[in-house]
PDB file of C-alpha atoms in Angstrom:
ATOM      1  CA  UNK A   1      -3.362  -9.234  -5.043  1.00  0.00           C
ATOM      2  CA  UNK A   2      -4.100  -6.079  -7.015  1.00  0.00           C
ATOM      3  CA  UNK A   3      -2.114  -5.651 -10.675  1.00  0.00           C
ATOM      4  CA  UNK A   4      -1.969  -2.364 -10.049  1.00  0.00           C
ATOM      5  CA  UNK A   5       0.617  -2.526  -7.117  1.00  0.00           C
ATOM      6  CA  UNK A   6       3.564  -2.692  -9.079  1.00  0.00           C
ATOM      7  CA  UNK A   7       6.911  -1.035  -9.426  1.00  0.00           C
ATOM      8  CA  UNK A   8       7.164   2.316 -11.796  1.00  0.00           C
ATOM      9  CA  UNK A   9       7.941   1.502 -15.248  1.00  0.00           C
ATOM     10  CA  UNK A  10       6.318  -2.069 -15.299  1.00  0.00           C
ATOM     11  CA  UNK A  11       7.892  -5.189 -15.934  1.00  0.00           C
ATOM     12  CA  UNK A  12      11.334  -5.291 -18.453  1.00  0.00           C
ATOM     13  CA  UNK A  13      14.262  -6.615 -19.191  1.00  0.00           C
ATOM     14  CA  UNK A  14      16.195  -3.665 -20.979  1.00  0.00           C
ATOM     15  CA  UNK A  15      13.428  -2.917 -23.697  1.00  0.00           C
ATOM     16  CA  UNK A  16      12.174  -6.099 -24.093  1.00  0.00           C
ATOM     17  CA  UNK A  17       8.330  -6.681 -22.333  1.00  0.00           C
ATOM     18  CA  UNK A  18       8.048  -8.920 -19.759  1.00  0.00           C
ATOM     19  CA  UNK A  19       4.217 -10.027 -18.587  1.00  0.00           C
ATOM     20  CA  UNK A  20       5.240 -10.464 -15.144  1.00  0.00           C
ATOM     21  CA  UNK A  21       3.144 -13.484 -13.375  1.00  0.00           C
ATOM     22  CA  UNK A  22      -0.206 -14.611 -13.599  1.00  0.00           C
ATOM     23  CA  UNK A  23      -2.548 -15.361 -10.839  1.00  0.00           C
ATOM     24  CA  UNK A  24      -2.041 -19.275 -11.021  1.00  0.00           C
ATOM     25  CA  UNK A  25       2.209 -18.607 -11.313  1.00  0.00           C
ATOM     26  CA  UNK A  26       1.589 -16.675  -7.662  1.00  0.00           C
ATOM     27  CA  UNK A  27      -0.311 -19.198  -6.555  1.00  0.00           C
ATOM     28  CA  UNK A  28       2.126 -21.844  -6.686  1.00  0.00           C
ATOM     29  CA  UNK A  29       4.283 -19.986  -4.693  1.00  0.00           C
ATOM     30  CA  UNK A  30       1.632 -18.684  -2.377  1.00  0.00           C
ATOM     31  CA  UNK A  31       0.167 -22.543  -1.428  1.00  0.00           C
ATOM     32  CA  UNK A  32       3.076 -23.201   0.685  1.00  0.00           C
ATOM     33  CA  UNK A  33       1.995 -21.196   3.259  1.00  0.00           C
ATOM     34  CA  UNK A  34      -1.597 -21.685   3.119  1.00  0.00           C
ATOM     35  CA  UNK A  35      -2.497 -18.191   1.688  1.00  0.00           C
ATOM     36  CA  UNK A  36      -5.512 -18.029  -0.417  1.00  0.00           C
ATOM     37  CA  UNK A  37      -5.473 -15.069  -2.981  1.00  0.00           C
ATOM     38  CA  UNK A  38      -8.119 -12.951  -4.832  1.00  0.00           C
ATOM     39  CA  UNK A  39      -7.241 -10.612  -7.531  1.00  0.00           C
ATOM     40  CA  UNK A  40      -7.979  -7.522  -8.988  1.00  0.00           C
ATOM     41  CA  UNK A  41      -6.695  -5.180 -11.618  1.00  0.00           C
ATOM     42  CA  UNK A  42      -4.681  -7.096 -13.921  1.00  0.00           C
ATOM     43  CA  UNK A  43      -5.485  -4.992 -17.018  1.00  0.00           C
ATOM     44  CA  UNK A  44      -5.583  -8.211 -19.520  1.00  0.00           C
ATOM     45  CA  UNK A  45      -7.216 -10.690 -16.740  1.00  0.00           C
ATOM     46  CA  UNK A  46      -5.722 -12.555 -14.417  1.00  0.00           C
ATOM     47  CA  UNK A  47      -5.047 -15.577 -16.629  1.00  0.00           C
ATOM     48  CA  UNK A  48      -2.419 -13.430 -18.035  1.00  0.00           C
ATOM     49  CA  UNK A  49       0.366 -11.627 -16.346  1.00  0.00           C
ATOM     50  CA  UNK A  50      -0.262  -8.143 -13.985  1.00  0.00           C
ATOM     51  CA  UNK A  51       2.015  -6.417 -16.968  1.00  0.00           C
ATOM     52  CA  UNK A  52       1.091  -8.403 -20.127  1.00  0.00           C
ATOM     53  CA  UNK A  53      -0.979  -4.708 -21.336  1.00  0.00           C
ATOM     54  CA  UNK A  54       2.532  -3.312 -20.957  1.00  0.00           C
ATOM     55  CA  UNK A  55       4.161  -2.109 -25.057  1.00  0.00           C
ATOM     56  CA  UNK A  56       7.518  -1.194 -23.396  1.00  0.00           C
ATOM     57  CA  UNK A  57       8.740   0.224 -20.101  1.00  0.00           C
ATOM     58  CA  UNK A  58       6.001   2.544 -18.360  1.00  0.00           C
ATOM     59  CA  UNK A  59       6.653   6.482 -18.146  1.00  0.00           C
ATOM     60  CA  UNK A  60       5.762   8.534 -15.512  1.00  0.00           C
ATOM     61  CA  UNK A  61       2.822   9.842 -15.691  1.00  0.00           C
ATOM     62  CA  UNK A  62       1.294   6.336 -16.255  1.00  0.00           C
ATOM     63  CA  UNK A  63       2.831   5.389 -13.403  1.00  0.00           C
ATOM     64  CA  UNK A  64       0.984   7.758 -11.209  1.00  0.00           C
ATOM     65  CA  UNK A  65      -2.102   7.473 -12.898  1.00  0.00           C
ATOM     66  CA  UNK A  66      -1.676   3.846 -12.226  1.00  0.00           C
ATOM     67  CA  UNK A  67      -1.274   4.513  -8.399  1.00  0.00           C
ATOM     68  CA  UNK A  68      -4.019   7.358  -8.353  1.00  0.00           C
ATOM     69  CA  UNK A  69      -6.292   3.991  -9.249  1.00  0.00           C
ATOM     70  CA  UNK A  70      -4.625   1.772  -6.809  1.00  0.00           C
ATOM     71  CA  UNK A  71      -5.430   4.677  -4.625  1.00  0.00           C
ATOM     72  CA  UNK A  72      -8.994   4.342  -5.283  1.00  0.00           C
ATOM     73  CA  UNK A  73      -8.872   0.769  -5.210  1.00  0.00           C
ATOM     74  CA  UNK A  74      -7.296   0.533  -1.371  1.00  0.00           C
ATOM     75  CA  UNK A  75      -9.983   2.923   0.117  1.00  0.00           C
ATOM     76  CA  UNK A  76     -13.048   1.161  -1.258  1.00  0.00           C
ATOM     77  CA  UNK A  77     -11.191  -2.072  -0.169  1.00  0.00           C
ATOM     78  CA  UNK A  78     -10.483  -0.003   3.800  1.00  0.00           C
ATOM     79  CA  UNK A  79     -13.845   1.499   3.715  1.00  0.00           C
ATOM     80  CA  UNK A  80     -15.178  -2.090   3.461  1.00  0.00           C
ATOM     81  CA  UNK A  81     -13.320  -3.192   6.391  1.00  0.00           C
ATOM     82  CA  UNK A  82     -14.058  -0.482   8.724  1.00  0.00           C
ATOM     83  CA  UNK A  83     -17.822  -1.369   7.646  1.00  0.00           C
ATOM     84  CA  UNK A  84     -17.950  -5.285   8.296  1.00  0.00           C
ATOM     85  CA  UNK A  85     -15.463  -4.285  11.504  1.00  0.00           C
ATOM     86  CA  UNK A  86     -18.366  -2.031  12.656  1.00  0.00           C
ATOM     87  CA  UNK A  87     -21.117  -4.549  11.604  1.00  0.00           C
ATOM     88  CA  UNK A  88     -19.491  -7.154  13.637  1.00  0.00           C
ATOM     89  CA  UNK A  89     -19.261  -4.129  16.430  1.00  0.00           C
ATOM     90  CA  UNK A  90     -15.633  -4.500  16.835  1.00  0.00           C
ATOM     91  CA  UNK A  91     -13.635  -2.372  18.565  1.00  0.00           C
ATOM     92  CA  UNK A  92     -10.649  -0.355  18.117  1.00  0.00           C
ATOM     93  CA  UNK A  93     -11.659   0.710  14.486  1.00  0.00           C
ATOM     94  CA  UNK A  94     -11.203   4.458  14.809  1.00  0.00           C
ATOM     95  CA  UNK A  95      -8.468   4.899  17.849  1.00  0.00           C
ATOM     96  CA  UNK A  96      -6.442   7.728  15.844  1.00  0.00           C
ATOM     97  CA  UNK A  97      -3.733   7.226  18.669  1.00  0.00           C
ATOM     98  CA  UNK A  98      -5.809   8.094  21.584  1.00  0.00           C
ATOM     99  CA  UNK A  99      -4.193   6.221  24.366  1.00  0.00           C
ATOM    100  CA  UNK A 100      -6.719   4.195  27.069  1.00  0.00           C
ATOM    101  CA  UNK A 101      -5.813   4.064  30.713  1.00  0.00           C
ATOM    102  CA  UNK A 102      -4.255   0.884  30.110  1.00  0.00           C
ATOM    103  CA  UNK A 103      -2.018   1.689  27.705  1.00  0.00           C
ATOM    104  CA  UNK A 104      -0.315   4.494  29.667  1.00  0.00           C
ATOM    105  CA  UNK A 105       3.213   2.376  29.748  1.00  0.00           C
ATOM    106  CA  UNK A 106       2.972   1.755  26.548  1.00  0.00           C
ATOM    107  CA  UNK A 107       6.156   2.612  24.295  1.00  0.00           C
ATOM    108  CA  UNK A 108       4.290   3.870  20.925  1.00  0.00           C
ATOM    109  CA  UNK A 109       7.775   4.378  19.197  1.00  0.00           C
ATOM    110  CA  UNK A 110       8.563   0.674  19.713  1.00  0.00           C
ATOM    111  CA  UNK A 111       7.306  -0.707  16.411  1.00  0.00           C
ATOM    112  CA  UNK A 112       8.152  -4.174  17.671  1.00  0.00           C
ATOM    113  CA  UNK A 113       6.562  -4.003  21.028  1.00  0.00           C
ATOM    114  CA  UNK A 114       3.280  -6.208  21.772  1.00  0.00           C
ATOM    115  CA  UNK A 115      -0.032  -3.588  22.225  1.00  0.00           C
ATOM    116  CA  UNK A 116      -2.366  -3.811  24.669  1.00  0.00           C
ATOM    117  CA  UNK A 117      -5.218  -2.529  21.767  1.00  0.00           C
ATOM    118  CA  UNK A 118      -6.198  -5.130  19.151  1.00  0.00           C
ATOM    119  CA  UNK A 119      -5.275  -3.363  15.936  1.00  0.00           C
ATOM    120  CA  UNK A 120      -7.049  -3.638  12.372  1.00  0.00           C
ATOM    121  CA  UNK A 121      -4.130  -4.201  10.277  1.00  0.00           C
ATOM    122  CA  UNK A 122      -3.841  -3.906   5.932  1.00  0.00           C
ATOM    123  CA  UNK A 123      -0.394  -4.389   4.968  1.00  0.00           C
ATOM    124  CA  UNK A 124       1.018  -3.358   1.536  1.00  0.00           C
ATOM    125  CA  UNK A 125       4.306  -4.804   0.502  1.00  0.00           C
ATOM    126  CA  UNK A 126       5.744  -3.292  -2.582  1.00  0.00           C
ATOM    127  CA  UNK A 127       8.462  -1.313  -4.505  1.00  0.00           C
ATOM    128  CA  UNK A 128       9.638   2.459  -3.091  1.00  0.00           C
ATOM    129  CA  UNK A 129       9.340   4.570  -5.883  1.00  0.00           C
ATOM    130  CA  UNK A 130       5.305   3.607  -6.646  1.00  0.00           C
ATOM    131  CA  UNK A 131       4.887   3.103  -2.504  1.00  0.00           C
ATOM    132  CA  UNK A 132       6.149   7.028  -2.850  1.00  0.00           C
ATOM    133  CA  UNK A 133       3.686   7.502  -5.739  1.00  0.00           C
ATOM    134  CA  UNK A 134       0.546   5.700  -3.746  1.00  0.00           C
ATOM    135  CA  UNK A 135       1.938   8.344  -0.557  1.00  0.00           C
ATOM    136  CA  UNK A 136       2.050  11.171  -2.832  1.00  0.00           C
ATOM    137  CA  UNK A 137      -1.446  10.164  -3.837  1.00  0.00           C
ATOM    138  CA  UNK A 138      -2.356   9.408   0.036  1.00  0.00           C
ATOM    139  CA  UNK A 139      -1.694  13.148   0.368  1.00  0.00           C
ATOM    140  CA  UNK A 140      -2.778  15.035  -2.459  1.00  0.00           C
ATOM    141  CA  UNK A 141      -5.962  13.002  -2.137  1.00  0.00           C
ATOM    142  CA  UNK A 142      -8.398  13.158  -5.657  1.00  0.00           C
ATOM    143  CA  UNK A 143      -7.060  16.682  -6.847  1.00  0.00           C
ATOM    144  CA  UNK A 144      -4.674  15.870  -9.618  1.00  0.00           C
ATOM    145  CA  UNK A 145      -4.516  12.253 -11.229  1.00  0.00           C
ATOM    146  CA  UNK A 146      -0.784  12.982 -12.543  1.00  0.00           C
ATOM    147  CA  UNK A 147       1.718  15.370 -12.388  1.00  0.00           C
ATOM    148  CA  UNK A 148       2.275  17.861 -15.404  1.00  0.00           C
ATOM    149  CA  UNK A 149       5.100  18.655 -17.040  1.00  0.00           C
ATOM    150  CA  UNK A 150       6.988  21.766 -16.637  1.00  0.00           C
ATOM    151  CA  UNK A 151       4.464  22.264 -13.712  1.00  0.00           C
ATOM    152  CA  UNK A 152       6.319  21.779  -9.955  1.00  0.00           C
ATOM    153  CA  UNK A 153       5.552  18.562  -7.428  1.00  0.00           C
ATOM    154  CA  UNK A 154       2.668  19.104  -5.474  1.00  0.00           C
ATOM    155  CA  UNK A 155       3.651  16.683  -3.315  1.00  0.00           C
ATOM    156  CA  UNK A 156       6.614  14.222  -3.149  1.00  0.00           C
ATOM    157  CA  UNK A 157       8.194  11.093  -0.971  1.00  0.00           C
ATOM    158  CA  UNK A 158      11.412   9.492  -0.833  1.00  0.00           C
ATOM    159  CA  UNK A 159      10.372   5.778  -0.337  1.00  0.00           C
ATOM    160  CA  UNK A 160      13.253   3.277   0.167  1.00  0.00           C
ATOM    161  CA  UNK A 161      12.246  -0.698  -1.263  1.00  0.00           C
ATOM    162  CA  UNK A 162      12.083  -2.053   2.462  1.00  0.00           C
ATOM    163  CA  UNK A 163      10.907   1.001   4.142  1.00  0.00           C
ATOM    164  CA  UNK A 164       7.865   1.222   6.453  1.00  0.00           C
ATOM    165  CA  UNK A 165       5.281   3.434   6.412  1.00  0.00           C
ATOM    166  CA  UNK A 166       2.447   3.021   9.223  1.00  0.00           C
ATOM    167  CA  UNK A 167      -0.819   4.996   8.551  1.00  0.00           C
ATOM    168  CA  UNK A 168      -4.105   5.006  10.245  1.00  0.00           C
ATOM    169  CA  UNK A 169      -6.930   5.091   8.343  1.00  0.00           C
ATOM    170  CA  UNK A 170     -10.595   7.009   9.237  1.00  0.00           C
ATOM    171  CA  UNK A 171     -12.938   6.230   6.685  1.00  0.00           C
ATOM    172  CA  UNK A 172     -13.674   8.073   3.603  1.00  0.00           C
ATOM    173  CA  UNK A 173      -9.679   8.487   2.005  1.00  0.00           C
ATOM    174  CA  UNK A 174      -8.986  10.469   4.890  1.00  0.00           C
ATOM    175  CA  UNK A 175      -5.391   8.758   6.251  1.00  0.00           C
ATOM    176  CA  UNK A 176      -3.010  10.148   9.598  1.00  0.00           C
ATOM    177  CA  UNK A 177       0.786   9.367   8.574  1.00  0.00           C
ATOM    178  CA  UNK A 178       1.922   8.239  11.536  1.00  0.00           C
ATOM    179  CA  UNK A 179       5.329   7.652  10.550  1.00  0.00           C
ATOM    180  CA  UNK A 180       7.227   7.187   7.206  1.00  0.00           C
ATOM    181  CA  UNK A 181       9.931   5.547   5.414  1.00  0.00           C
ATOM    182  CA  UNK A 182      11.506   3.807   8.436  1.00  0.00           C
ATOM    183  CA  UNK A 183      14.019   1.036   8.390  1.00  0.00           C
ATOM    184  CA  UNK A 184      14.427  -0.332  12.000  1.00  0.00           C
ATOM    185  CA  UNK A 185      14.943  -4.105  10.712  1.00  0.00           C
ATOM    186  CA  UNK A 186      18.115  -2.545   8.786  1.00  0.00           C
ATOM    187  CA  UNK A 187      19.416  -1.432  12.412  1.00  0.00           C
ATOM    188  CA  UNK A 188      22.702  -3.323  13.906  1.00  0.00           C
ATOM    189  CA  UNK A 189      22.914  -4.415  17.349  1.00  0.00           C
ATOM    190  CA  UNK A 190      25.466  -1.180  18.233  1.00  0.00           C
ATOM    191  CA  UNK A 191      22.939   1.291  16.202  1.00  0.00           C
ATOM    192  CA  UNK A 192      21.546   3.655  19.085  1.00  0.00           C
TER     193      UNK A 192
END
């Protein structure tokens, strides 16, 4: 669980501080199902909670400054994966879509579908705006930590708080978008 992977303007009720939860508050809720956490980047240690640095509602540009390091964070944490995948010579590490023989009837768009490829999957869970932020970030890579004002958006993402974003990832901060902000488990039965 990384402190960093938060929702813009940290943790408040009006303009009154909040800490948000410390690792052993998740972990209560986390033992029911078995997980076992590790944590990084609570800014005060994770005794304390993920926001407890936090003097008042965060602005902007420490919001993405924030996600530029959660950016950093998630592709030394990747890289490391794609190395112990390799070191254990799995397969399927680097596909970057290329379809095998048999997976020639396989419906790619079908999100919920089985695959016929094992697939190396990290999954991220949090707010839209900063999952925006952490896209933006994705895209514009190390060039520019935060956005200036008076200067335009480089880059920018509408992120909805249950979208889905799928990216593949090649090593090296270097990600393929494969498809962005979706919301098929907000469908109805007569949706087409």
């Amino acid at each position: 669980i990384n402190g960093f992977y938060h929702e813009s303007e940290g943790c408040h009720t009006r303009e009154e501080v909040e800490p948000g939860m410390n690792a052993e508050q998740i972990n209560k809720i986390l033992e029911l199902s078995g997980v076992k956490a590790s944590y990084v980047g609570f800014q005060n240690g994770e005794e304390n909670g993920w926001y407890s640095h936090g003097d008042g509602p965060e602005t902007r540009p420490e919001s993405e400054e924030r996600a530029a390091k959660f950016y950093l964070w998630m592709v030394e944490f990747l890289d490391q994966q794609l190395y112990e995948a390799e070191e254990q010579n799995q397969e399927d590490v680097f596909d970057a879509g290329v379809t095998l023989p048999e997976e020639e009837h396989e419906r790619d768009h079908d999100r919920f579908g089985p695959r016929t490829r094992r697939r190396r999957t990290a999954i991220f869970v949090g707010h839209g705006d900063f999952m925006s932020l952490v896209l933006k970030r994705i895209v514009a890579g190390f060039g520019h930590a935060v956005e200036k004002e008076s200067i335009p958006h480089r880059s920018a993402f509408v992120h909805t708080n249950t979208g889905i974003t799928e990216l593949e990832y090649f090593g090296n901060g270097k990600f393929l978008i494969m498809s962005s902000n979706q919301t098929p488990h907000l469908s109805g039965p007569d949706d087409g």
